[in-house]
Short mmCIF file of C-alpha atoms in Angstrom, two decimals:
data_model
loop_
_atom_site.label_atom_id
_atom_site.label_comp_id
_atom_site.label_asym_id
_atom_site.label_seq_id
_atom_site.Cartn_x
_atom_site.Cartn_y
_atom_site.Cartn_z
CA MET C 1 -9.22 149.24 177.83
CA ALA C 2 -7.01 147.88 181.24
CA GLN C 3 -5.45 151.66 181.67
CA GLU C 4 -9.53 152.64 181.18
CA ARG C 5 -10.41 149.81 184.30
CA VAL C 6 -7.19 148.93 186.12
CA THR C 7 -5.50 151.26 188.51
CA PHE C 8 -2.86 151.75 188.57
CA GLN C 9 -0.57 150.38 191.74
CA GLY C 10 3.42 150.72 192.00
CA LEU C 11 5.29 150.09 188.30
CA PRO C 12 3.76 149.31 185.03
CA ALA C 13 3.09 145.30 184.61
CA ARG C 14 1.98 143.38 182.38
CA ILE C 15 1.15 139.87 182.95
CA CYS C 16 1.62 136.53 181.35
CA TRP C 17 0.36 132.55 181.09
CA LEU C 18 2.98 130.31 180.03
CA GLY C 19 3.28 126.99 179.47
CA GLN C 20 6.91 124.59 179.13
CA GLY C 21 9.25 125.53 176.84
CA ALA C 22 7.72 128.88 176.32
CA ARG C 23 8.35 130.30 178.93
CA ALA C 24 12.34 130.13 178.46
CA ARG C 25 11.47 131.14 175.22
CA PHE C 26 10.08 134.68 175.80
CA GLY C 27 11.79 135.05 178.48
CA VAL C 28 15.47 134.06 176.35
CA ALA C 29 13.80 136.41 173.63
CA MET C 30 13.76 140.02 176.14
CA ASN C 31 16.63 139.63 177.56
CA GLU C 32 17.80 139.84 173.88
CA LEU C 33 15.90 142.97 173.64
CA VAL C 34 17.15 144.22 176.43
CA GLY C 35 20.72 143.15 174.64
CA THR C 36 19.66 145.26 171.55
CA GLY C 37 18.04 148.26 173.63
CA GLU C 38 15.07 148.04 171.30
CA ILE C 39 13.12 147.89 175.67
CA SER C 40 14.49 148.51 178.98
CA ALA C 41 15.03 147.60 181.93
CA PRO C 42 13.86 147.54 184.79
CA ILE C 43 12.15 144.73 183.56
CA VAL C 44 11.75 141.48 186.38
CA ILE C 45 10.21 138.13 185.12
CA GLY C 46 8.27 136.73 187.78
CA ARG C 47 5.92 134.17 189.27
CA ASP C 48 2.97 134.38 190.56
CA HIS C 49 1.60 130.77 193.28
CA LEU C 50 -0.93 130.15 190.45
CA ASP C 51 2.10 127.58 188.86
CA THR C 52 2.41 124.06 189.08
CA GLY C 53 5.26 123.37 191.04
CA SER C 54 5.66 126.37 192.77
CA VAL C 55 3.05 125.46 195.50
CA ALA C 56 0.95 122.47 197.57
CA SER C 57 -2.49 124.30 198.40
CA PRO C 58 -4.70 121.03 199.13
CA ASN C 59 -7.94 123.65 198.33
CA ARG C 60 -6.00 124.95 194.93
CA GLU C 61 -3.77 124.11 192.80
CA THR C 62 -2.99 120.70 194.21
CA GLU C 63 -6.41 119.32 195.01
CA ALA C 64 -7.04 115.99 194.70
CA MET C 65 -4.16 114.52 193.08
CA LYS C 66 -3.71 111.05 191.74
CA ASP C 67 -1.50 109.99 193.55
CA GLY C 68 -3.11 111.60 197.25
CA THR C 69 -0.12 114.37 197.50
CA ASP C 70 -2.27 117.20 197.29
CA ALA C 71 -0.58 118.54 200.82
CA VAL C 72 2.92 118.04 200.42
CA ALA C 73 5.22 120.45 199.92
CA ASP C 74 8.47 118.37 198.83
CA TRP C 75 7.75 120.04 195.36
CA PRO C 76 8.05 123.77 196.54
CA ILE C 77 10.66 123.33 198.59
CA LEU C 78 12.28 121.62 195.87
CA ASN C 79 11.19 124.05 193.49
CA ALA C 80 12.50 126.87 195.65
CA PHE C 81 16.35 125.11 196.20
CA SER C 82 17.15 124.43 192.65
CA ASN C 83 15.72 127.73 191.66
CA SER C 84 18.00 129.55 194.03
CA PHE C 85 21.48 129.52 192.45
CA ARG C 86 20.06 129.74 189.15
CA SER C 87 18.49 132.86 190.12
CA GLU C 88 19.90 136.51 189.93
CA LEU C 89 17.00 138.31 192.23
CA GLY C 90 16.24 135.31 194.93
CA VAL C 91 13.56 133.64 195.68
CA VAL C 92 10.74 134.01 197.80
CA SER C 93 9.90 130.67 199.93
CA PRO C 94 5.91 131.55 201.36
CA ARG C 95 4.12 129.76 204.49
CA TRP C 96 0.75 130.82 205.14
CA ARG C 97 -2.34 129.65 206.39
CA SER C 98 -5.30 129.00 203.88
CA GLY C 99 -8.56 127.78 205.81
CA ASP C 100 -7.76 124.66 207.50
CA TRP C 101 -3.87 124.37 205.78
CA GLU C 102 -0.48 125.98 205.78
CA LEU C 103 0.30 126.41 202.36
CA ALA C 104 4.43 126.07 200.65
CA SER C 105 5.03 128.16 197.72
CA CYS C 106 8.12 128.45 195.98
CA ARG C 107 8.71 132.61 194.01
CA PRO C 108 11.97 132.63 191.61
CA GLY C 109 12.82 135.58 190.12
CA THR C 110 15.20 137.32 187.48
CA ARG C 111 15.98 140.13 185.22
CA PRO C 112 16.97 140.63 181.75
CA ARG C 113 19.93 142.92 181.76
CA GLY C 114 20.81 141.62 177.54
CA THR C 115 23.82 139.61 178.61
CA ALA C 116 25.26 136.00 177.75
CA GLU C 117 25.38 135.25 181.75
CA MET C 118 21.41 136.37 182.06
CA THR C 119 20.02 134.35 178.85
CA GLU C 120 21.59 130.80 180.30
CA ARG C 121 20.34 132.15 183.57
CA ILE C 122 17.01 132.91 182.32
CA SER C 123 16.66 129.94 180.32
CA ARG C 124 17.77 127.91 183.23
CA VAL C 125 15.09 129.09 185.88
CA LEU C 126 12.19 130.09 183.67
CA THR C 127 13.19 125.89 181.74
CA ASN C 128 13.22 124.34 185.80
CA ASP C 129 10.48 126.48 187.47
CA PRO C 130 7.52 124.99 185.32
CA GLY C 131 8.97 121.47 185.31
CA ILE C 132 9.15 120.89 188.60
CA GLY C 133 5.23 120.43 188.18
CA VAL C 134 5.45 118.80 184.96
CA ALA C 135 7.90 116.96 187.04
CA ARG C 136 5.57 116.77 190.03
CA HIS C 137 2.27 115.83 188.09
CA ALA C 138 4.56 112.68 186.34
CA ASP C 139 5.16 111.32 189.18
CA ALA C 140 1.33 111.88 190.90
CA GLY C 141 0.61 109.78 186.39
CA TYR C 142 -0.81 112.37 185.06
CA GLU C 143 -0.50 110.57 181.54
CA LEU C 144 -0.65 114.47 180.18
CA ALA C 145 2.22 116.12 182.37
CA ARG C 146 4.75 112.58 181.47
CA GLU C 147 3.62 113.74 177.37
CA ILE C 148 5.02 117.51 177.51
CA ALA C 149 8.22 115.47 179.69
CA LYS C 150 8.72 113.36 176.31
CA ARG C 151 8.41 115.93 174.51
CA GLU C 152 9.49 119.42 176.10
CA GLY C 153 13.77 116.92 176.62
CA ILE C 154 12.28 117.20 180.53
CA GLN C 155 14.10 113.73 181.90
CA ILE C 156 11.60 112.29 184.72
CA PRO C 157 14.31 109.46 187.13
CA MET C 158 11.53 107.49 188.32
CA ASP C 159 9.51 107.69 185.31
CA ALA C 160 10.15 104.94 183.71
CA SER C 161 7.73 105.78 180.47
#
């Protein structure tokens, strides 16, 4: 159905939304499939800006945060720095204006190559990236984020629970 309704632009791409833990497992599985030759490159794992720890956007993703940190850009900047040494392809950290606000965003990328080294890199990037968002929301007082952190083994120093 997508081939009938979506105009092709550039390389073939697919999108899926996965949560904390599932992203890393999926990325590692893709890397293993590249390693066995079941799928072949070029495959790039990237991410849109619509993510919990990757953007400070007071009119969209971070609107009405419980602790009032809607526009605080520390979290996407922390995400960019922490992914910059984990990611093979690099990290894009654009800033743009949306209405009256200037936004900050982080978009890490990596590429499965089928090697053990890439398994580790992919796992780190795809664990850290959504993990920053879990930490951000736990810090802001969201109980669901604290539950996810506990379930996924994310240690959040500022969270006493």
